[in-house]
Amino acid sequence: MRLFLDTANIDEIREINRWGVLSGVTTNPSLLAREHGDVEKAWLLILEEVDGDVSLETTEPEAEAMYEQGLKLAAMGPNAVVKVPMTTAGLTAGRRLADQGIRINVTLVFSPAQAILAAEIGAYIVSPFIGRIDDAAADGMHALRQICEIYDVQGYETEVLAASLRHPMHVVEAALCGADIVTMPYDVFIKLVRHPLTDTGNERFLADWEALQGELRGGGNDPARKEGA
Ligand code: G3P
């Protein structure tokens, strides 16, 4: 399962990239708006920083203009993936882009029915929004499980990207469902690393190591100690 960061913030991307686990980035208009800067510059920086797929989202509501915008976004870098929304215009533009070999990510997917349409237009990625399904008092993980099963049974090659993940257990459950990719915000990435027993265990190991070094510096070669006395 590939791990993506859901952000347009270059500092967050650089930090997680240093861990050696980052396989891609997803951006959307809301994430870009949070950064307040030049959008094209931000995209280019991210495309250069990340050795993996970077999703750039179209913002034109009509199919023809969305298609034209998709062509431009795809040309921004070899790792650019064009995001189109799950709308009738998104399907039309997405199909044309996919037919030209452009990798598309169909976003704003909330049901298995929509995921079938994304696969049928030849999408490279489908993005079901797990957390937002939960927000609507439905079961996001159940939808994800159904999508993974349908894709498996039907032999669809479209990759399932679990998006709108809000906490580490979303990531774990998405992995169990068989998602190909998960995208998560910076804070969820940080929470994946942390465990209180790792912290206390690490503190104890370091304290014991320091104590041993002190002992050795202070002539801790006492034979009686070596015998465990
Ligand atoms: O990038 C799409 C998705 O991950 C958004 O998540 O938390 O805004 O529902 P959220």
Short mmCIF file of C-alpha atoms and ligand atoms in Angstrom, two decimals:
data_model
loop_
_atom_site.label_atom_id
_atom_site.label_comp_id
_atom_site.label_asym_id
_atom_site.label_seq_id
_atom_site.Cartn_x
_atom_site.Cartn_y
_atom_site.Cartn_z
CA MET A 1 0.00 0.00 0.00
CA ARG A 2 1.42 3.39 -0.99
CA LEU A 3 1.36 6.25 1.53
CA PHE A 4 0.50 9.73 0.23
CA LEU A 5 0.41 13.07 2.03
CA ASP A 6 -2.75 15.15 1.60
CA THR A 7 -1.39 18.70 1.65
CA ALA A 8 -0.10 21.60 -0.43
CA ASN A 9 2.40 22.65 2.25
CA ILE A 10 5.96 22.13 1.01
CA ASP A 11 7.49 22.07 4.52
CA GLU A 12 5.19 19.22 5.57
CA ILE A 13 6.05 17.36 2.36
CA ARG A 14 9.80 17.82 2.88
CA GLU A 15 9.61 16.62 6.48
CA ILE A 16 7.66 13.42 5.74
CA ASN A 17 9.75 12.81 2.62
CA ARG A 18 12.86 12.58 4.83
CA TRP A 19 11.36 9.50 6.52
CA GLY A 20 11.62 7.53 3.27
CA VAL A 21 7.99 6.37 3.25
CA LEU A 22 6.34 8.99 1.04
CA SER A 23 5.10 7.69 -2.32
CA GLY A 24 3.00 10.63 -3.43
CA VAL A 25 0.98 13.75 -2.63
CA THR A 26 -2.63 14.73 -3.18
CA THR A 27 -3.65 18.37 -3.40
CA ASN A 28 -7.05 19.99 -3.78
CA PRO A 29 -8.30 23.59 -4.12
CA SER A 30 -9.05 23.90 -0.38
CA LEU A 31 -5.54 22.74 0.58
CA LEU A 32 -4.01 25.21 -1.91
CA ALA A 33 -6.19 28.05 -0.57
CA ARG A 34 -4.72 27.42 2.90
CA GLU A 35 -1.22 28.19 1.56
CA HIS A 36 -2.28 31.60 0.09
CA GLY A 37 0.52 31.62 -2.52
CA ASP A 38 1.01 31.21 -6.26
CA VAL A 39 -0.69 27.91 -7.11
CA GLU A 40 1.42 27.05 -10.13
CA LYS A 41 4.64 27.65 -8.20
CA ALA A 42 3.36 25.49 -5.35
CA TRP A 43 2.49 22.63 -7.72
CA LEU A 44 5.91 22.81 -9.44
CA LEU A 45 7.74 22.73 -6.11
CA ILE A 46 5.76 19.68 -5.00
CA LEU A 47 6.23 17.89 -8.34
CA GLU A 48 9.97 18.41 -8.02
CA GLU A 49 10.20 17.40 -4.36
CA VAL A 50 8.22 14.18 -4.60
CA ASP A 51 9.49 11.05 -6.30
CA GLY A 52 5.98 9.76 -6.95
CA ASP A 53 2.48 10.71 -8.06
CA VAL A 54 1.23 14.22 -7.34
CA SER A 55 -2.48 14.85 -7.90
CA LEU A 56 -3.38 18.30 -9.29
CA GLU A 57 -7.07 19.09 -9.34
CA THR A 58 -9.03 20.65 -12.19
CA THR A 59 -11.31 23.55 -11.27
CA GLU A 60 -13.26 24.10 -14.50
CA PRO A 61 -16.88 22.97 -14.09
CA GLU A 62 -17.62 22.31 -17.81
CA ALA A 63 -16.26 19.26 -19.63
CA GLU A 64 -14.49 21.02 -22.51
CA ALA A 65 -12.68 23.55 -20.29
CA MET A 66 -11.90 20.82 -17.74
CA TYR A 67 -10.34 18.71 -20.47
CA GLU A 68 -8.18 21.63 -21.67
CA GLN A 69 -7.12 22.37 -18.09
CA GLY A 70 -6.36 18.67 -17.57
CA LEU A 71 -3.99 18.69 -20.55
CA LYS A 72 -2.11 21.64 -19.04
CA LEU A 73 -1.89 20.05 -15.59
CA ALA A 74 -0.63 16.77 -17.06
CA ALA A 75 2.13 18.67 -18.86
CA MET A 76 3.45 20.15 -15.61
CA GLY A 77 5.55 17.08 -14.83
CA PRO A 78 5.92 13.37 -15.57
CA ASN A 79 4.59 12.57 -12.08
CA ALA A 80 1.48 14.75 -12.42
CA VAL A 81 -1.88 13.00 -12.05
CA VAL A 82 -4.96 14.98 -13.10
CA LYS A 83 -7.83 15.05 -10.62
CA VAL A 84 -11.35 15.32 -12.01
CA PRO A 85 -14.52 15.37 -9.90
CA MET A 86 -17.17 12.65 -10.02
CA THR A 87 -19.59 14.74 -12.06
CA THR A 88 -20.91 14.17 -15.56
CA ALA A 89 -18.42 16.79 -16.80
CA GLY A 90 -15.67 15.04 -14.85
CA LEU A 91 -16.56 11.72 -16.46
CA THR A 92 -16.57 13.22 -19.97
CA ALA A 93 -13.32 15.14 -19.55
CA GLY A 94 -11.73 12.30 -17.58
CA ARG A 95 -12.52 9.76 -20.30
CA ARG A 96 -10.94 11.97 -22.98
CA LEU A 97 -7.85 12.52 -20.88
CA ALA A 98 -7.53 8.82 -20.01
CA ASP A 99 -7.95 7.87 -23.67
CA GLN A 100 -4.88 10.00 -24.38
CA GLY A 101 -2.83 8.11 -21.81
CA ILE A 102 -3.11 10.81 -19.14
CA ARG A 103 -3.35 9.41 -15.65
CA ILE A 104 -6.49 10.64 -13.93
CA ASN A 105 -7.68 10.51 -10.34
CA VAL A 106 -11.46 10.63 -9.98
CA THR A 107 -12.14 12.51 -6.76
CA LEU A 108 -15.18 13.25 -4.56
CA VAL A 109 -16.32 9.62 -4.72
CA PHE A 110 -18.76 8.61 -2.00
CA SER A 111 -20.31 5.34 -3.21
CA PRO A 112 -19.42 2.04 -4.87
CA ALA A 113 -21.72 3.02 -7.79
CA GLN A 114 -19.58 6.09 -8.47
CA ALA A 115 -16.42 4.00 -8.14
CA ILE A 116 -17.68 1.67 -10.89
CA LEU A 117 -18.08 4.67 -13.22
CA ALA A 118 -14.54 5.84 -12.43
CA ALA A 119 -13.14 2.43 -13.34
CA GLU A 120 -15.20 2.29 -16.54
CA ILE A 121 -13.68 5.53 -17.86
CA GLY A 122 -10.21 4.09 -17.35
CA ALA A 123 -9.20 6.13 -14.31
CA TYR A 124 -5.73 5.46 -12.91
CA ILE A 125 -6.99 6.24 -9.39
CA VAL A 126 -10.38 6.46 -7.68
CA SER A 127 -10.62 8.46 -4.44
CA PRO A 128 -13.41 7.54 -2.03
CA PHE A 129 -13.68 10.08 0.82
CA ILE A 130 -13.93 7.90 3.92
CA GLY A 131 -14.10 10.58 6.65
CA ARG A 132 -16.71 12.64 4.82
CA ILE A 133 -18.91 9.54 4.40
CA ASP A 134 -18.63 9.03 8.17
CA ASP A 135 -19.51 12.73 8.64
CA ALA A 136 -22.78 12.05 6.82
CA ALA A 137 -23.63 9.36 9.41
CA ALA A 138 -22.80 6.51 7.02
CA ASP A 139 -20.00 3.94 7.08
CA GLY A 140 -17.02 5.09 5.02
CA MET A 141 -15.00 1.95 5.66
CA HIS A 142 -17.89 -0.24 4.52
CA ALA A 143 -18.02 1.69 1.23
CA LEU A 144 -14.25 1.28 0.82
CA ARG A 145 -14.48 -2.48 1.47
CA GLN A 146 -17.21 -2.79 -1.16
CA ILE A 147 -15.20 -0.79 -3.72
CA CYS A 148 -12.09 -2.93 -3.16
CA GLU A 149 -14.17 -6.11 -3.50
CA ILE A 150 -15.94 -4.93 -6.67
CA TYR A 151 -12.63 -3.95 -8.28
CA ASP A 152 -11.18 -7.31 -7.35
CA VAL A 153 -14.15 -9.33 -8.65
CA GLN A 154 -14.40 -7.30 -11.85
CA GLY A 155 -10.66 -7.16 -12.47
CA TYR A 156 -10.61 -3.35 -12.68
CA GLU A 157 -7.06 -2.00 -12.75
CA THR A 158 -7.96 1.41 -11.32
CA GLU A 159 -6.15 1.89 -8.00
CA VAL A 160 -8.23 2.57 -4.91
CA LEU A 161 -6.99 5.58 -2.95
CA ALA A 162 -8.62 5.95 0.46
CA ALA A 163 -8.92 9.71 1.06
CA SER A 164 -10.33 11.94 3.78
CA LEU A 165 -8.67 9.85 6.47
CA ARG A 166 -8.83 11.43 9.90
CA HIS A 167 -6.84 9.16 12.27
CA PRO A 168 -4.37 6.25 12.30
CA MET A 169 -7.06 3.56 12.60
CA HIS A 170 -8.55 4.80 9.32
CA VAL A 171 -5.16 3.99 7.75
CA VAL A 172 -4.99 0.56 9.38
CA GLU A 173 -8.56 -0.32 8.36
CA ALA A 174 -7.99 0.93 4.80
CA ALA A 175 -4.96 -1.38 4.60
CA LEU A 176 -7.11 -4.30 5.79
CA CYS A 177 -9.73 -3.48 3.13
CA GLY A 178 -7.03 -3.77 0.47
CA ALA A 179 -6.71 -0.11 -0.54
CA ASP A 180 -3.81 0.42 -2.96
CA ILE A 181 -3.06 3.91 -1.63
CA VAL A 182 -3.97 5.98 1.43
CA THR A 183 -3.65 9.75 1.57
CA MET A 184 -3.62 11.50 4.90
CA PRO A 185 -2.93 14.91 6.41
CA TYR A 186 0.39 15.67 8.12
CA ASP A 187 -0.97 15.19 11.66
CA VAL A 188 -2.19 11.67 10.85
CA PHE A 189 1.25 10.80 9.45
CA ILE A 190 2.82 11.99 12.73
CA LYS A 191 0.31 9.97 14.78
CA LEU A 192 1.19 6.81 12.79
CA VAL A 193 4.71 6.92 14.24
CA ARG A 194 3.82 7.61 17.83
CA HIS A 195 3.15 5.03 20.52
CA PRO A 196 3.51 5.79 24.26
CA LEU A 197 5.33 2.49 24.87
CA THR A 198 7.84 3.36 22.14
CA ASP A 199 8.47 6.72 23.84
CA THR A 200 8.89 5.33 27.36
CA GLY A 201 10.86 2.33 26.08
CA ASN A 202 13.19 4.56 24.12
CA GLU A 203 13.70 6.92 27.09
CA ARG A 204 14.55 3.93 29.30
CA PHE A 205 17.04 2.47 26.79
CA LEU A 206 18.78 5.84 26.42
CA ALA A 207 18.89 6.42 30.20
CA ASP A 208 20.34 2.93 30.80
CA TRP A 209 22.88 3.49 28.02
CA GLU A 210 23.97 6.81 29.55
CA ALA A 211 24.25 5.18 32.99
CA LEU A 212 26.44 2.42 31.54
CA GLN A 213 28.68 4.97 29.80
CA GLY A 214 29.04 6.85 33.11
CA GLU A 215 29.91 3.64 34.89
CA LEU A 216 32.57 2.75 32.30
CA ARG A 217 34.06 6.24 32.42
CA GLY A 218 34.21 5.98 36.20
CA GLY A 219 36.17 2.70 36.15
CA GLY A 220 33.23 0.37 35.88
CA ASN A 221 35.52 -2.52 34.95
CA ASP A 222 35.10 -3.96 38.39
CA PRO A 223 35.31 -7.81 38.02
CA ALA A 224 32.77 -8.23 40.79
CA ARG A 225 30.15 -6.37 38.68
CA LYS A 226 30.94 -8.52 35.64
CA GLU A 227 30.00 -11.58 37.70
CA GLY A 228 26.69 -9.92 38.43
CA ALA A 229 27.50 -9.14 42.06
O1 G3P B 1 -7.89 15.44 -0.63
C1 G3P B 1 -9.15 14.92 -0.46
C2 G3P B 1 -9.50 14.51 0.94
O2 G3P B 1 -8.48 13.75 1.51
C3 G3P B 1 -10.04 15.61 1.81
O3 G3P B 1 -10.13 15.24 3.14
O4 G3P B 1 -10.44 15.80 5.52
O5 G3P B 1 -11.09 17.48 3.76
O6 G3P B 1 -12.43 15.40 4.12
P1 G3P B 1 -11.08 16.04 4.19
#
